[in-house]
Short mmCIF file of C-alpha atoms in Angstrom, two decimals:
data_model
loop_
_atom_site.label_atom_id
_atom_site.label_comp_id
_atom_site.label_asym_id
_atom_site.label_seq_id
_atom_site.Cartn_x
_atom_site.Cartn_y
_atom_site.Cartn_z
CA MET A 303 -0.06 10.64 -3.91
CA LEU A 304 0.42 9.82 -7.57
CA ARG A 305 -1.78 6.79 -7.31
CA GLN A 306 -4.36 8.72 -5.34
CA ARG A 307 -4.40 11.47 -7.91
CA ALA A 308 -4.72 9.01 -10.75
CA LEU A 309 -7.73 7.43 -9.12
CA GLY A 310 -9.16 10.76 -8.03
CA MET A 311 -9.16 12.01 -11.57
CA VAL A 312 -11.48 9.20 -12.50
CA ALA A 313 -13.58 9.12 -9.37
CA GLY A 314 -13.48 12.81 -8.57
CA PRO A 315 -16.56 13.94 -10.49
CA LEU A 316 -18.70 11.42 -8.63
CA LEU A 317 -20.20 11.89 -5.20
CA GLY A 318 -19.53 8.90 -2.94
CA LEU A 319 -21.04 5.91 -1.10
CA LEU A 320 -20.31 5.75 2.57
CA CYS A 321 -22.59 5.51 5.55
CA LEU A 322 -22.66 7.81 8.55
CA ALA A 323 -23.57 6.36 11.93
CA CYS A 324 -24.53 2.99 10.49
CA SER A 325 -24.54 0.17 13.00
CA ALA A 326 -22.76 -2.08 10.52
CA THR A 327 -20.60 -1.51 7.49
CA VAL A 328 -22.51 -1.05 4.28
CA PHE A 329 -20.79 -2.78 1.39
CA VAL A 330 -21.17 -1.57 -2.14
CA GLY A 331 -20.30 -3.64 -5.16
CA GLY A 332 -20.40 -7.36 -4.56
CA PRO A 333 -19.07 -10.69 -5.83
CA ASN A 334 -20.31 -9.89 -9.33
CA GLN A 335 -18.78 -6.41 -9.40
CA PRO A 336 -15.58 -6.37 -11.47
CA CYS A 337 -12.65 -4.32 -10.16
CA SER A 338 -11.51 -3.76 -13.73
CA PRO A 339 -11.57 -1.32 -15.27
CA ILE A 340 -13.14 0.44 -12.31
CA ALA A 341 -15.61 -0.02 -9.48
CA ARG A 342 -16.77 3.27 -8.04
CA PHE A 343 -19.66 4.24 -5.84
CA ALA A 344 -20.80 7.56 -4.50
CA ASN A 345 -23.28 9.17 -2.19
CA ARG A 346 -23.47 12.39 -0.24
CA PHE A 347 -20.83 11.21 2.24
CA GLY A 348 -18.16 10.58 -0.34
CA VAL A 349 -16.65 8.23 -2.89
CA ILE A 350 -15.12 4.79 -2.62
CA ALA A 351 -13.47 3.35 -5.68
CA ALA A 352 -11.14 0.65 -6.93
CA GLN A 353 -9.65 0.14 -10.34
CA GLN A 354 -7.46 -2.42 -12.07
CA PRO A 355 -5.93 -2.05 -15.52
CA GLY A 356 -6.53 -5.73 -16.30
CA PRO A 357 -5.41 -9.25 -15.39
CA GLY A 358 -2.09 -9.23 -13.54
CA GLY A 359 -2.37 -5.58 -12.61
CA ALA A 360 -2.62 -4.06 -9.14
CA VAL A 361 -6.00 -3.11 -7.73
CA VAL A 362 -5.67 0.55 -6.80
CA TRP A 363 -8.24 1.86 -4.35
CA GLY A 364 -9.16 5.01 -2.50
CA VAL A 365 -11.70 6.56 -0.14
CA TYR A 366 -12.67 10.20 -0.71
CA PRO A 367 -15.05 11.47 1.97
CA ALA A 368 -17.19 14.48 1.25
CA VAL A 369 -17.58 15.20 4.96
CA ALA A 370 -14.96 16.23 7.47
CA ALA A 371 -13.52 13.01 8.83
CA THR A 372 -10.40 11.83 10.57
CA GLY A 373 -9.05 8.74 12.31
CA PHE A 374 -9.35 6.46 9.30
CA SER A 375 -8.99 2.72 9.76
CA VAL A 376 -9.20 0.33 6.84
CA ASP A 377 -8.55 -3.34 6.13
CA VAL A 378 -8.10 -4.90 2.71
CA TYR A 379 -8.77 -8.59 2.13
CA VAL A 380 -8.26 -10.86 -0.86
CA ASP A 381 -10.22 -14.11 -0.69
CA GLY A 382 -10.32 -13.86 3.08
CA LYS A 383 -6.63 -13.10 3.51
CA ARG A 384 -5.78 -9.72 4.98
CA VAL A 385 -3.26 -7.95 2.77
CA ASP A 386 -3.26 -4.41 4.14
CA HIS A 387 -4.27 -2.45 7.20
CA LYS A 388 -4.07 1.29 7.72
CA ASP A 389 -4.65 3.60 10.67
CA GLN A 390 -4.11 7.17 9.64
CA ALA A 391 -5.40 10.71 9.99
CA TYR A 392 -6.08 11.30 6.29
CA PRO A 393 -8.30 9.50 3.76
CA PRO A 394 -6.72 6.17 2.89
CA HIS A 395 -5.65 4.91 -0.49
CA GLY A 396 -3.47 2.07 -1.58
CA SER A 397 -2.90 -0.70 -4.04
CA VAL A 398 -3.15 -4.46 -3.77
CA ASN A 399 0.07 -6.02 -4.98
CA PRO A 400 -0.52 -8.33 -7.96
CA LYS A 401 1.31 -11.02 -5.97
CA ASP A 402 -1.68 -11.08 -3.62
CA LEU A 403 -4.20 -11.39 -6.43
CA ARG A 404 -5.38 -14.11 -8.75
CA SER A 405 -7.87 -13.84 -11.55
CA GLY A 406 -11.33 -13.91 -9.99
CA ALA A 407 -10.19 -13.09 -6.45
CA LEU A 408 -12.70 -11.32 -4.23
CA VAL A 409 -11.26 -8.02 -3.03
CA SER A 410 -12.82 -6.47 0.05
CA ILE A 411 -12.03 -2.98 1.35
CA VAL A 412 -13.67 -2.18 4.66
CA GLY A 413 -13.13 0.61 7.13
CA ARG A 414 -14.38 3.43 9.26
CA ALA A 415 -13.54 6.97 10.29
CA LYS A 416 -14.64 9.53 12.82
CA ALA A 417 -16.96 12.17 11.43
CA PRO A 418 -19.17 14.91 12.89
CA GLY A 419 -22.35 13.19 14.03
CA GLY A 420 -20.97 9.71 14.25
CA GLU A 421 -18.83 7.10 12.61
CA LEU A 422 -18.32 6.91 8.89
CA ASN A 423 -18.43 3.31 7.65
CA TYR A 424 -17.44 2.18 4.21
CA GLY A 425 -16.97 -1.08 2.36
CA LEU A 426 -16.38 -2.15 -1.22
CA LEU A 427 -16.42 -5.61 -2.76
CA CYS A 428 -15.18 -6.36 -6.25
CA ARG A 429 -13.71 -9.25 -8.18
CA SER A 430 -10.28 -8.93 -9.76
CA ALA A 431 -9.67 -9.43 -13.45
CA MET B 381 10.06 -10.16 18.36
CA ASN B 382 9.07 -13.74 17.68
CA LEU B 383 9.73 -14.27 13.98
CA PRO B 384 9.51 -17.46 11.96
CA GLN B 385 12.80 -19.30 11.91
CA GLY B 386 15.35 -18.10 9.39
CA THR B 387 13.87 -14.67 8.78
CA GLU B 388 16.13 -12.62 11.03
CA GLN B 389 18.70 -12.09 8.27
CA LEU B 390 16.00 -11.01 5.81
CA VAL B 391 14.61 -8.50 8.30
CA GLN B 392 18.04 -7.11 9.03
CA GLU B 393 18.96 -6.56 5.38
CA LEU B 394 15.53 -5.24 4.46
CA THR B 395 15.49 -2.77 7.34
CA GLU B 396 18.91 -1.41 6.45
CA ARG B 397 18.19 -1.02 2.73
CA ILE B 398 14.89 0.69 3.42
CA ARG B 399 16.47 3.02 5.97
CA LEU B 400 19.15 4.07 3.50
CA ASP B 401 16.60 5.11 0.88
CA PHE B 402 13.95 6.66 3.12
CA HIS B 403 15.79 8.32 6.00
CA GLY B 404 15.62 11.71 4.31
CA VAL B 405 11.86 11.71 3.73
CA LEU B 406 10.63 9.53 6.60
CA PRO B 407 13.13 10.43 9.33
CA LYS B 408 11.05 8.90 12.13
CA LEU B 409 10.49 5.66 10.27
CA GLN B 410 10.58 2.56 12.40
CA LEU B 411 9.76 -0.86 11.04
CA ARG B 412 8.53 -3.78 13.13
CA PHE B 413 7.84 -7.30 11.96
CA ILE B 414 5.43 -9.85 13.37
CA PRO B 415 4.12 -13.21 12.12
CA TYR B 416 0.99 -13.06 9.96
CA SER B 417 -0.88 -15.34 12.36
CA GLU B 418 -0.31 -12.86 15.18
CA TRP B 419 -1.40 -9.93 12.99
CA VAL B 420 -4.78 -11.47 12.18
CA ALA B 421 -5.38 -13.28 15.46
CA ASP B 422 -8.28 -11.00 16.45
CA ASP B 423 -9.77 -10.54 13.00
CA PRO B 424 -12.90 -12.68 12.44
CA ARG B 425 -12.94 -11.87 8.73
CA VAL B 426 -9.71 -13.72 8.04
CA ALA B 427 -9.69 -17.31 6.84
CA PRO B 428 -7.05 -19.63 8.35
CA ALA B 429 -3.70 -19.03 6.65
CA GLU B 430 -2.16 -21.84 4.63
CA GLU B 431 1.35 -20.65 5.32
CA GLU B 432 3.02 -18.21 7.69
CA ASP B 433 4.37 -14.89 6.48
CA LEU B 434 5.91 -11.82 8.01
CA VAL B 435 3.99 -8.58 8.40
CA CYS B 436 5.74 -5.23 8.30
CA ILE B 437 4.33 -2.62 10.65
CA THR B 438 4.92 1.11 10.16
CA ASP B 439 3.49 4.11 11.99
CA ARG B 440 0.33 4.03 9.87
CA ALA B 441 0.10 0.73 8.00
CA SER B 442 0.82 -2.96 8.19
CA PHE B 443 1.06 -5.49 5.39
CA PRO B 444 2.48 -8.96 4.60
CA ILE B 445 5.83 -9.00 2.78
CA HIS B 446 6.00 -12.47 1.16
CA ALA B 447 9.07 -13.29 3.22
CA SER B 448 9.21 -16.90 2.03
CA GLU B 449 10.04 -15.61 -1.46
CA GLY B 450 13.15 -13.82 -0.32
CA THR B 451 14.62 -10.46 0.51
CA GLU B 452 14.19 -8.87 -2.92
CA ILE B 453 10.43 -9.23 -3.19
CA SER B 454 10.05 -8.16 0.43
CA CYS B 455 12.18 -5.08 -0.20
CA SER B 456 10.11 -4.09 -3.22
CA ILE B 457 6.84 -4.49 -1.29
CA VAL B 458 8.00 -2.42 1.67
CA ALA B 459 9.53 0.27 -0.56
CA ALA B 460 6.31 0.59 -2.54
CA GLN B 461 4.24 1.09 0.60
CA LEU B 462 6.68 3.60 2.03
CA GLN B 463 6.81 5.53 -1.24
CA ASP B 464 3.09 6.17 -0.70
CA HIS B 465 3.79 7.33 2.87
CA ALA B 466 6.50 9.68 1.66
CA MET B 467 4.34 11.17 -1.09
CA ASP B 468 1.41 11.60 1.30
CA ASP B 469 3.64 13.47 3.75
CA LEU B 470 5.39 15.56 1.14
CA GLY B 471 2.31 16.26 -0.95
CA ARG B 472 4.24 15.65 -4.12
CA PRO B 473 5.82 12.80 -6.08
CA TRP B 474 8.91 11.22 -4.54
CA PRO B 475 11.58 10.36 -5.51
CA SER B 476 11.62 12.92 -8.27
CA LEU B 477 14.64 12.85 -10.54
CA GLY B 478 15.85 15.04 -13.33
CA PRO B 479 15.30 18.62 -14.44
CA GLU B 480 12.02 20.52 -14.17
CA GLY B 481 9.73 19.57 -17.00
CA HIS B 482 11.43 16.23 -17.46
CA ARG B 483 10.88 14.69 -14.04
CA LEU B 484 11.07 10.95 -13.56
CA VAL B 485 9.36 9.25 -10.63
CA PRO B 486 10.72 5.72 -10.27
CA THR B 487 8.65 3.08 -8.49
CA PRO B 488 9.90 -0.02 -6.68
CA GLY B 489 9.59 -3.40 -8.32
CA LEU B 490 11.58 -6.41 -9.39
CA ASP B 491 13.86 -5.97 -12.38
CA ASP B 492 14.66 -8.62 -14.97
CA LEU B 493 17.20 -10.17 -12.58
CA ARG B 494 14.56 -10.35 -9.82
CA LYS B 495 16.32 -7.63 -7.81
CA ALA B 496 14.33 -5.00 -5.94
CA CYS B 497 14.92 -1.78 -7.88
CA TRP B 498 13.60 1.71 -8.26
CA GLN B 499 12.61 1.78 -11.90
CA VAL B 500 11.32 3.89 -14.69
CA LYS B 501 10.75 1.45 -17.48
CA GLY B 502 13.42 1.69 -20.11
CA THR B 503 15.00 4.74 -18.52
CA PHE B 504 16.21 4.29 -14.96
CA ARG B 505 17.07 1.47 -12.59
CA CYS B 506 18.67 1.56 -9.14
CA PRO B 507 18.64 -1.14 -6.45
CA VAL B 508 16.54 -0.45 -3.38
CA GLY B 509 19.00 0.62 -0.69
CA TYR B 510 21.26 2.50 -3.08
CA LEU B 511 18.95 5.23 -4.37
CA LEU B 512 20.10 8.17 -2.30
CA GLY B 513 23.71 7.09 -2.13
CA ALA B 514 23.91 6.87 -5.90
CA LEU B 515 21.97 9.97 -6.77
CA GLU B 516 23.27 12.33 -4.14
CA VAL B 517 26.61 12.09 -5.85
CA PHE B 518 25.10 13.65 -8.95
CA GLY B 519 22.66 15.94 -7.17
CA LEU B 520 19.79 14.28 -8.96
CA VAL B 521 17.40 13.60 -6.09
CA GLU B 522 15.52 16.00 -3.85
#
């Protein structure tokens, strides 16, 4: 909750970038998108964001849907290694342990949720400091 | 449970220390452990692993615990994840120590001796597995 609030304070004023009823996950960011100090994207469906204080720090991430959604599933990868998986009823957030990171690692956060009208898909790529 | 050889003792100690600290806030907590290779077997996004690890599975999350590096790092990783679970369920920081207006919220990590501890830098340190036992005595933890 603390971590979520800390991220929400930064990302909160934004809108969000998620995709409703997409046939495939839409990724925002990319290999050239730094995680540090923050990578955040928004559209009318919500916000997805990650932030890292700097080299050696954890990558803290969160998904903040602007539509009613439940049944969240998310996977987090670092350089193709899965480091976290969540299945939960509420919007997911978490942090990538610095032990799983190296400078320049590609962090991928990808997931989906059930929303009125279809499935909410979200994905974020960024490179750690 | 088919765990990599030599990890049974780690799992046993980790499970007990975690239970002691979290039983009050996550009373239904049950931890399971499986090999990393089994966890990612059906995931096409995952590259072949260079070395095996253990994955801790809770009611809502699963994550590798760096078991090859020993019980202390594994304890700190699991405690950090479960602290998030507890705070999500409670809707407030946990554990929360001290008087109103001067609350401390320790987080799990390795201390200078590489022991898994609840810590507030420069202020508070308590080994994972001893938090409630130590603080209940003084009425310092909710």
